Structures are given as structure tokens and as C-alpha cells.
Amino acid sequence: MMNDLEQRLIQTIRDVPDFPKPGILFKDITPVLSDAALSAQVLDALAEYWSKKGIGAVAGIESRGFLFGSQLAIRLGVPFIPIRKKGKLPYKTIGHAYDLEYGSAEIEIHVDAVLPGQKVLIHDDLLATGGTAGATAQLIQKAGGTVSGFSFLIELSFLKGAEELKSYSMDIHSILKY
Ligand code: AMP
């Protein structure tokens, strides 16, 4: 059974076929952002799930992971850590390169963003194959943190991304699964 929030999200998230390339059905959350009441419900659901778990910081993945990730960190009363594409962060950084379907990518974090052993929650808008969130988990570990969970608005379950993430943390939460 779907709850009210899941139903409203399904009705609101816009499917855009063949973006950014042919064959991808893009889940566009901008209509959710346009609806302040619905966005507040999303944030409430995230905060409710994570509030009792002793999270020490929220790491948001560029760029849609910043939208709710930063607000979630404020709600939890913990630091927000931006995870960015190479070359975007101004101060000293630690980087991590990882393979994509075609080619590779590199993400970065500021050297002083994570305290030793800090329990970091990784947040993004959507979990697909898990490649991006898994690389972020490796970067958090490189920076000295502990991955204590993964948070998504949307999970494309058929791509089995959660399987990729289990070795970092078993606590994988998404508000809506397709
Ligand atoms: P992955 O690394 O395969 O789990 O892909 C996750 C990243 O790509 C996230 O940052 C998502 O925002 C983005 N992404 C992948 N597939 C989609 C999709 N179908 N709709 C929207 N965003 C997607």
C-alpha cells in the first residue's frame, strides 16, 4: 500500500523520456520543488526517518543532492558537506575517481569537511545503479568518515543500486521506489 506522500510524489514527479540521452527516462523533481507544501512533507519524511540514528553530518551529491540534503542537515542539526565534481571546491580537496558506463568521473570533498570517524549520511535525489553513491561512500571513507546510511527521494529498484551500496551501509532509505 502506498501512503499519501508516495502517491502525491508519483503524481508530481515528471517523466522526461530520452534525457539526457536516448533510452533514459529522467525523473524530474522540479515540479516537487514548485510545490512548497509537498517539499515540506518530503523533508518531514526524511527527518523523521533519520532523526533517531545518530547521524553526525549529511553529505549531498552535486547537484540535486544539495536541494533536500542541505535542508535535512539543518533539520538534524548537523553539518552539511557538499560532494562536488572535480575542480569546483575552492579549498584543499580529497578526490576520488570512478568508472562510469562510458569513461570515468572524479568527485571531491574539502579536506576538513569530515571529522575522524564522523557518522556521515549520504543523500541524493535518485538511486539508479548506485555508482555515484558508492563512489561518494569511498570518498567519505578516504576523508576519514564512517558511512552510516544512504538517503534518496527516489529509488529505481529494478537497477539494483542498493546491492552496490550494502557493503558500505545496510541502512538505505528511499521515499519512493519504482
Ligand atoms: P547512479 O550512479 O547510476 O546511481 O545514478 C545516480 C545519479 O544520476 C544521481 O545523481 C541521479 O540524480 C542521476 N540519475 C540517474 N538516473 C536518473 C534518472 N532516470 N532520472 C533522474 N536522475 C537520474
PDB file of C-alpha atoms and ligand atoms in Angstrom:
ATOM      1  CA  MET A   1       0.000   0.000   0.000  1.00  0.00           C
ATOM      2  CA  MET A   2       1.213   3.443  -0.893  1.00  0.00           C
ATOM      3  CA  ASN A   3       0.950   6.254   1.598  1.00  0.00           C
ATOM      4  CA  ASP A   4      -0.314   9.733   0.791  1.00  0.00           C
ATOM      5  CA  LEU A   5       3.177  11.180   0.300  1.00  0.00           C
ATOM      6  CA  GLU A   6       4.204   8.446  -2.138  1.00  0.00           C
ATOM      7  CA  GLN A   7       1.005   8.949  -4.115  1.00  0.00           C
ATOM      8  CA  ARG A   8       1.489  12.712  -4.304  1.00  0.00           C
ATOM      9  CA  LEU A   9       5.111  12.243  -5.409  1.00  0.00           C
ATOM     10  CA  ILE A  10       4.145   9.782  -8.142  1.00  0.00           C
ATOM     11  CA  GLN A  11       1.589  12.266  -9.427  1.00  0.00           C
ATOM     12  CA  THR A  12       4.039  15.175  -9.273  1.00  0.00           C
ATOM     13  CA  ILE A  13       7.409  13.822 -10.475  1.00  0.00           C
ATOM     14  CA  ARG A  14       7.686  14.414 -14.226  1.00  0.00           C
ATOM     15  CA  ASP A  15       8.961  11.657 -16.509  1.00  0.00           C
ATOM     16  CA  VAL A  16      11.090  13.050 -19.343  1.00  0.00           C
ATOM     17  CA  PRO A  17      11.899  10.411 -21.977  1.00  0.00           C
ATOM     18  CA  ASP A  18      15.309  10.300 -23.667  1.00  0.00           C
ATOM     19  CA  PHE A  19      17.025  12.817 -21.343  1.00  0.00           C
ATOM     20  CA  PRO A  20      19.991  13.321 -21.126  1.00  0.00           C
ATOM     21  CA  LYS A  21      20.377  10.614 -23.784  1.00  0.00           C
ATOM     22  CA  PRO A  22      18.188   8.174 -25.734  1.00  0.00           C
ATOM     23  CA  GLY A  23      16.739   5.355 -23.629  1.00  0.00           C
ATOM     24  CA  ILE A  24      16.875   7.169 -20.252  1.00  0.00           C
ATOM     25  CA  LEU A  25      13.556   8.016 -18.602  1.00  0.00           C
ATOM     26  CA  PHE A  26      14.541  11.022 -16.498  1.00  0.00           C
ATOM     27  CA  LYS A  27      12.708  11.543 -13.207  1.00  0.00           C
ATOM     28  CA  ASP A  28      12.388  15.321 -12.966  1.00  0.00           C
ATOM     29  CA  ILE A  29      11.791  16.557  -9.402  1.00  0.00           C
ATOM     30  CA  THR A  30      11.460  20.265 -10.282  1.00  0.00           C
ATOM     31  CA  PRO A  31       7.619  20.051 -10.050  1.00  0.00           C
ATOM     32  CA  VAL A  32       8.116  18.838  -6.455  1.00  0.00           C
ATOM     33  CA  LEU A  33      10.288  21.904  -5.762  1.00  0.00           C
ATOM     34  CA  SER A  34       7.489  24.092  -7.168  1.00  0.00           C
ATOM     35  CA  ASP A  35       5.133  22.735  -4.508  1.00  0.00           C
ATOM     36  CA  ALA A  36       6.225  24.088  -1.119  1.00  0.00           C
ATOM     37  CA  ALA A  37       3.713  22.003   0.854  1.00  0.00           C
ATOM     38  CA  LEU A  38       4.835  18.792  -0.832  1.00  0.00           C
ATOM     39  CA  SER A  39       8.521  19.721  -0.387  1.00  0.00           C
ATOM     40  CA  ALA A  40       7.836  20.244   3.323  1.00  0.00           C
ATOM     41  CA  GLN A  41       6.245  16.781   3.501  1.00  0.00           C
ATOM     42  CA  VAL A  42       9.317  15.271   1.799  1.00  0.00           C
ATOM     43  CA  LEU A  43      11.615  16.974   4.285  1.00  0.00           C
ATOM     44  CA  ASP A  44       9.441  15.837   7.205  1.00  0.00           C
ATOM     45  CA  ALA A  45       9.640  12.217   5.976  1.00  0.00           C
ATOM     46  CA  LEU A  46      13.433  12.387   5.605  1.00  0.00           C
ATOM     47  CA  ALA A  47      13.897  13.986   9.024  1.00  0.00           C
ATOM     48  CA  GLU A  48      11.539  11.501  10.674  1.00  0.00           C
ATOM     49  CA  TYR A  49      13.436   8.517   9.290  1.00  0.00           C
ATOM     50  CA  TRP A  50      16.939   9.800  10.103  1.00  0.00           C
ATOM     51  CA  SER A  51      16.429  11.791  13.291  1.00  0.00           C
ATOM     52  CA  LYS A  52      16.965   8.926  15.754  1.00  0.00           C
ATOM     53  CA  LYS A  53      20.004   7.404  14.060  1.00  0.00           C
ATOM     54  CA  GLY A  54      22.839   9.461  15.448  1.00  0.00           C
ATOM     55  CA  ILE A  55      23.832  10.985  12.109  1.00  0.00           C
ATOM     56  CA  GLY A  56      26.852  13.306  12.502  1.00  0.00           C
ATOM     57  CA  ALA A  57      26.771  15.009   9.075  1.00  0.00           C
ATOM     58  CA  VAL A  58      24.869  14.902   5.781  1.00  0.00           C
ATOM     59  CA  ALA A  59      26.877  14.684   2.532  1.00  0.00           C
ATOM     60  CA  GLY A  60      24.889  15.837  -0.506  1.00  0.00           C
ATOM     61  CA  ILE A  61      25.839  14.794  -4.031  1.00  0.00           C
ATOM     62  CA  GLU A  62      26.080  17.576  -6.668  1.00  0.00           C
ATOM     63  CA  SER A  63      23.755  18.974  -7.588  1.00  0.00           C
ATOM     64  CA  ARG A  64      20.268  17.674  -6.889  1.00  0.00           C
ATOM     65  CA  GLY A  65      21.503  16.096  -3.657  1.00  0.00           C
ATOM     66  CA  PHE A  66      22.040  19.638  -2.352  1.00  0.00           C
ATOM     67  CA  LEU A  67      18.349  20.542  -2.588  1.00  0.00           C
ATOM     68  CA  PHE A  68      16.989  18.437   0.255  1.00  0.00           C
ATOM     69  CA  GLY A  69      20.357  17.304   1.680  1.00  0.00           C
ATOM     70  CA  SER A  70      21.220  20.749   2.994  1.00  0.00           C
ATOM     71  CA  GLN A  71      17.767  21.229   4.495  1.00  0.00           C
ATOM     72  CA  LEU A  72      17.894  17.765   6.065  1.00  0.00           C
ATOM     73  CA  ALA A  73      21.240  18.611   7.703  1.00  0.00           C
ATOM     74  CA  ILE A  74      19.744  21.795   9.185  1.00  0.00           C
ATOM     75  CA  ARG A  75      16.750  19.818  10.483  1.00  0.00           C
ATOM     76  CA  LEU A  76      19.053  17.227  12.053  1.00  0.00           C
ATOM     77  CA  GLY A  77      21.242  19.980  13.492  1.00  0.00           C
ATOM     78  CA  VAL A  78      24.407  18.636  11.835  1.00  0.00           C
ATOM     79  CA  PRO A  79      26.924  19.915   9.238  1.00  0.00           C
ATOM     80  CA  PHE A  80      26.168  19.710   5.519  1.00  0.00           C
ATOM     81  CA  ILE A  81      29.017  18.505   3.287  1.00  0.00           C
ATOM     82  CA  PRO A  82      28.917  19.257  -0.450  1.00  0.00           C
ATOM     83  CA  ILE A  83      30.317  16.500  -2.666  1.00  0.00           C
ATOM     84  CA  ARG A  84      31.287  18.165  -5.946  1.00  0.00           C
ATOM     85  CA  LYS A  85      32.613  17.396  -9.374  1.00  0.00           C
ATOM     86  CA  LYS A  86      36.351  17.887  -9.748  1.00  0.00           C
ATOM     87  CA  GLY A  87      37.560  21.462  -9.811  1.00  0.00           C
ATOM     88  CA  LYS A  88      34.571  23.145  -8.175  1.00  0.00           C
ATOM     89  CA  LEU A  89      35.582  23.307  -4.489  1.00  0.00           C
ATOM     90  CA  PRO A  90      37.818  26.307  -3.669  1.00  0.00           C
ATOM     91  CA  TYR A  91      39.892  24.984  -0.719  1.00  0.00           C
ATOM     92  CA  LYS A  92      42.193  21.908  -0.437  1.00  0.00           C
ATOM     93  CA  THR A  93      40.415  18.763  -1.536  1.00  0.00           C
ATOM     94  CA  ILE A  94      40.499  14.968  -1.474  1.00  0.00           C
ATOM     95  CA  GLY A  95      39.383  13.377  -4.744  1.00  0.00           C
ATOM     96  CA  HIS A  96      38.088  10.014  -5.888  1.00  0.00           C
ATOM     97  CA  ALA A  97      37.949   8.800  -9.485  1.00  0.00           C
ATOM     98  CA  TYR A  98      35.435   6.151 -10.508  1.00  0.00           C
ATOM     99  CA  ASP A  99      34.264   4.393 -13.654  1.00  0.00           C
ATOM    100  CA  LEU A 100      31.078   5.293 -15.457  1.00  0.00           C
ATOM    101  CA  GLU A 101      29.259   3.285 -18.107  1.00  0.00           C
ATOM    102  CA  TYR A 102      31.270   5.284 -20.656  1.00  0.00           C
ATOM    103  CA  GLY A 103      34.513   6.806 -19.362  1.00  0.00           C
ATOM    104  CA  SER A 104      35.178   7.982 -15.819  1.00  0.00           C
ATOM    105  CA  ALA A 105      34.395  10.783 -13.384  1.00  0.00           C
ATOM    106  CA  GLU A 106      36.014  12.378 -10.356  1.00  0.00           C
ATOM    107  CA  ILE A 107      34.373  13.813  -7.260  1.00  0.00           C
ATOM    108  CA  GLU A 108      35.888  15.904  -4.482  1.00  0.00           C
ATOM    109  CA  ILE A 109      35.402  16.897  -0.855  1.00  0.00           C
ATOM    110  CA  HIS A 110      37.153  19.542   1.222  1.00  0.00           C
ATOM    111  CA  VAL A 111      39.953  18.028   3.358  1.00  0.00           C
ATOM    112  CA  ASP A 112      38.464  19.404   6.580  1.00  0.00           C
ATOM    113  CA  ALA A 113      34.822  18.570   5.823  1.00  0.00           C
ATOM    114  CA  VAL A 114      34.689  15.277   7.752  1.00  0.00           C
ATOM    115  CA  LEU A 115      35.855  14.725  11.326  1.00  0.00           C
ATOM    116  CA  PRO A 116      37.691  11.444  12.060  1.00  0.00           C
ATOM    117  CA  GLY A 117      35.107   8.682  12.476  1.00  0.00           C
ATOM    118  CA  GLN A 118      32.174  11.035  11.908  1.00  0.00           C
ATOM    119  CA  LYS A 119      28.955   9.210  11.016  1.00  0.00           C
ATOM    120  CA  VAL A 120      28.031  10.539   7.586  1.00  0.00           C
ATOM    121  CA  LEU A 121      24.683  10.135   5.831  1.00  0.00           C
ATOM    122  CA  ILE A 122      24.934  10.256   2.022  1.00  0.00           C
ATOM    123  CA  HIS A 123      21.988  11.922   0.280  1.00  0.00           C
ATOM    124  CA  ASP A 124      20.973  12.265  -3.380  1.00  0.00           C
ATOM    125  CA  ASP A 125      17.705  12.775  -5.254  1.00  0.00           C
ATOM    126  CA  LEU A 126      17.761   9.415  -7.009  1.00  0.00           C
ATOM    127  CA  LEU A 127      19.404   5.990  -6.750  1.00  0.00           C
ATOM    128  CA  ALA A 128      19.899   4.331 -10.131  1.00  0.00           C
ATOM    129  CA  THR A 129      22.848   1.890 -10.496  1.00  0.00           C
ATOM    130  CA  GLY A 130      24.463   3.052  -7.253  1.00  0.00           C
ATOM    131  CA  GLY A 131      27.719   4.032  -8.962  1.00  0.00           C
ATOM    132  CA  THR A 132      27.606   7.664  -7.829  1.00  0.00           C
ATOM    133  CA  ALA A 133      26.557   6.972  -4.227  1.00  0.00           C
ATOM    134  CA  GLY A 134      29.086   4.120  -3.961  1.00  0.00           C
ATOM    135  CA  ALA A 135      31.897   6.401  -5.154  1.00  0.00           C
ATOM    136  CA  THR A 136      30.755   9.002  -2.633  1.00  0.00           C
ATOM    137  CA  ALA A 137      30.931   6.371   0.129  1.00  0.00           C
ATOM    138  CA  GLN A 138      34.530   5.605  -0.865  1.00  0.00           C
ATOM    139  CA  LEU A 139      35.370   9.310  -0.802  1.00  0.00           C
ATOM    140  CA  ILE A 140      33.823   9.719   2.678  1.00  0.00           C
ATOM    141  CA  GLN A 141      35.938   6.791   3.900  1.00  0.00           C
ATOM    142  CA  LYS A 142      39.074   8.275   2.278  1.00  0.00           C
ATOM    143  CA  ALA A 143      38.334  11.518   4.125  1.00  0.00           C
ATOM    144  CA  GLY A 144      38.225   9.613   7.439  1.00  0.00           C
ATOM    145  CA  GLY A 145      34.464   9.358   7.940  1.00  0.00           C
ATOM    146  CA  THR A 146      32.138   6.408   8.515  1.00  0.00           C
ATOM    147  CA  VAL A 147      29.196   5.870   6.162  1.00  0.00           C
ATOM    148  CA  SER A 148      26.142   5.397   8.344  1.00  0.00           C
ATOM    149  CA  GLY A 149      23.426   5.401   5.715  1.00  0.00           C
ATOM    150  CA  PHE A 150      22.109   6.369   2.285  1.00  0.00           C
ATOM    151  CA  SER A 151      19.087   8.579   1.674  1.00  0.00           C
ATOM    152  CA  PHE A 152      17.206   9.116  -1.598  1.00  0.00           C
ATOM    153  CA  LEU A 153      13.894  10.596  -2.670  1.00  0.00           C
ATOM    154  CA  ILE A 154      13.568   8.044  -5.472  1.00  0.00           C
ATOM    155  CA  GLU A 155      14.995   4.567  -5.995  1.00  0.00           C
ATOM    156  CA  LEU A 156      14.830   2.779  -9.341  1.00  0.00           C
ATOM    157  CA  SER A 157      14.692  -0.681  -7.705  1.00  0.00           C
ATOM    158  CA  PHE A 158      14.960  -2.613 -10.968  1.00  0.00           C
ATOM    159  CA  LEU A 159      18.533  -1.320 -11.416  1.00  0.00           C
ATOM    160  CA  LYS A 160      19.524  -2.970  -8.090  1.00  0.00           C
ATOM    161  CA  GLY A 161      21.630   0.005  -6.941  1.00  0.00           C
ATOM    162  CA  ALA A 162      21.038  -0.901  -3.292  1.00  0.00           C
ATOM    163  CA  GLU A 163      23.098  -4.069  -3.870  1.00  0.00           C
ATOM    164  CA  GLU A 164      26.075  -1.839  -4.758  1.00  0.00           C
ATOM    165  CA  LEU A 165      25.742   0.110  -1.530  1.00  0.00           C
ATOM    166  CA  LYS A 166      25.237  -2.655   1.041  1.00  0.00           C
ATOM    167  CA  SER A 167      28.950  -3.129   1.627  1.00  0.00           C
ATOM    168  CA  TYR A 168      29.147   0.473   2.961  1.00  0.00           C
ATOM    169  CA  SER A 169      25.912   0.574   4.966  1.00  0.00           C
ATOM    170  CA  MET A 170      22.809  -1.579   5.172  1.00  0.00           C
ATOM    171  CA  ASP A 171      20.701   1.447   6.041  1.00  0.00           C
ATOM    172  CA  ILE A 172      19.415   2.512   2.617  1.00  0.00           C
ATOM    173  CA  HIS A 173      16.239   4.588   2.650  1.00  0.00           C
ATOM    174  CA  SER A 174      14.196   5.996  -0.217  1.00  0.00           C
ATOM    175  CA  ILE A 175      10.829   7.695  -0.001  1.00  0.00           C
ATOM    176  CA  LEU A 176       9.533   6.349  -3.311  1.00  0.00           C
ATOM    177  CA  LYS A 177      10.520   3.154  -5.143  1.00  0.00           C
ATOM    178  CA  TYR A 178       9.807   2.365  -8.793  1.00  0.00           C
TER     179      TYR A 178
HETATM  180  P1  AMP B   1      23.717   6.064 -10.497  1.00  0.00           P
HETATM  181  O1  AMP B   1      25.137   6.421 -10.233  1.00  0.00           O
HETATM  182  O2  AMP B   1      23.519   5.183 -11.688  1.00  0.00           O
HETATM  183  O3  AMP B   1      23.007   5.510  -9.266  1.00  0.00           O
HETATM  184  O4  AMP B   1      22.985   7.420 -10.896  1.00  0.00           O
HETATM  185  C1  AMP B   1      22.604   8.307  -9.930  1.00  0.00           C
HETATM  186  C2  AMP B   1      22.856   9.742 -10.318  1.00  0.00           C
HETATM  187  O5  AMP B   1      22.413  10.029 -11.644  1.00  0.00           O
HETATM  188  C3  AMP B   1      22.056  10.645  -9.413  1.00  0.00           C
HETATM  189  O6  AMP B   1      22.822  11.816  -9.126  1.00  0.00           O
HETATM  190  C4  AMP B   1      20.808  10.975 -10.199  1.00  0.00           C
HETATM  191  O7  AMP B   1      20.410  12.292  -9.985  1.00  0.00           O
HETATM  192  C5  AMP B   1      21.181  10.739 -11.658  1.00  0.00           C
HETATM  193  N1  AMP B   1      20.213   9.881 -12.380  1.00  0.00           N
HETATM  194  C6  AMP B   1      20.429   8.622 -12.849  1.00  0.00           C
HETATM  195  N2  AMP B   1      19.367   8.128 -13.475  1.00  0.00           N
HETATM  196  C7  AMP B   1      18.407   9.092 -13.400  1.00  0.00           C
HETATM  197  C8  AMP B   1      17.030   9.178 -13.853  1.00  0.00           C
HETATM  198  N3  AMP B   1      16.428   8.165 -14.518  1.00  0.00           N
HETATM  199  N4  AMP B   1      16.345  10.313 -13.567  1.00  0.00           N
HETATM  200  C9  AMP B   1      16.938  11.328 -12.880  1.00  0.00           C
HETATM  201  N5  AMP B   1      18.209  11.309 -12.457  1.00  0.00           N
HETATM  202  C10 AMP B   1      18.946  10.211 -12.698  1.00  0.00           C
END
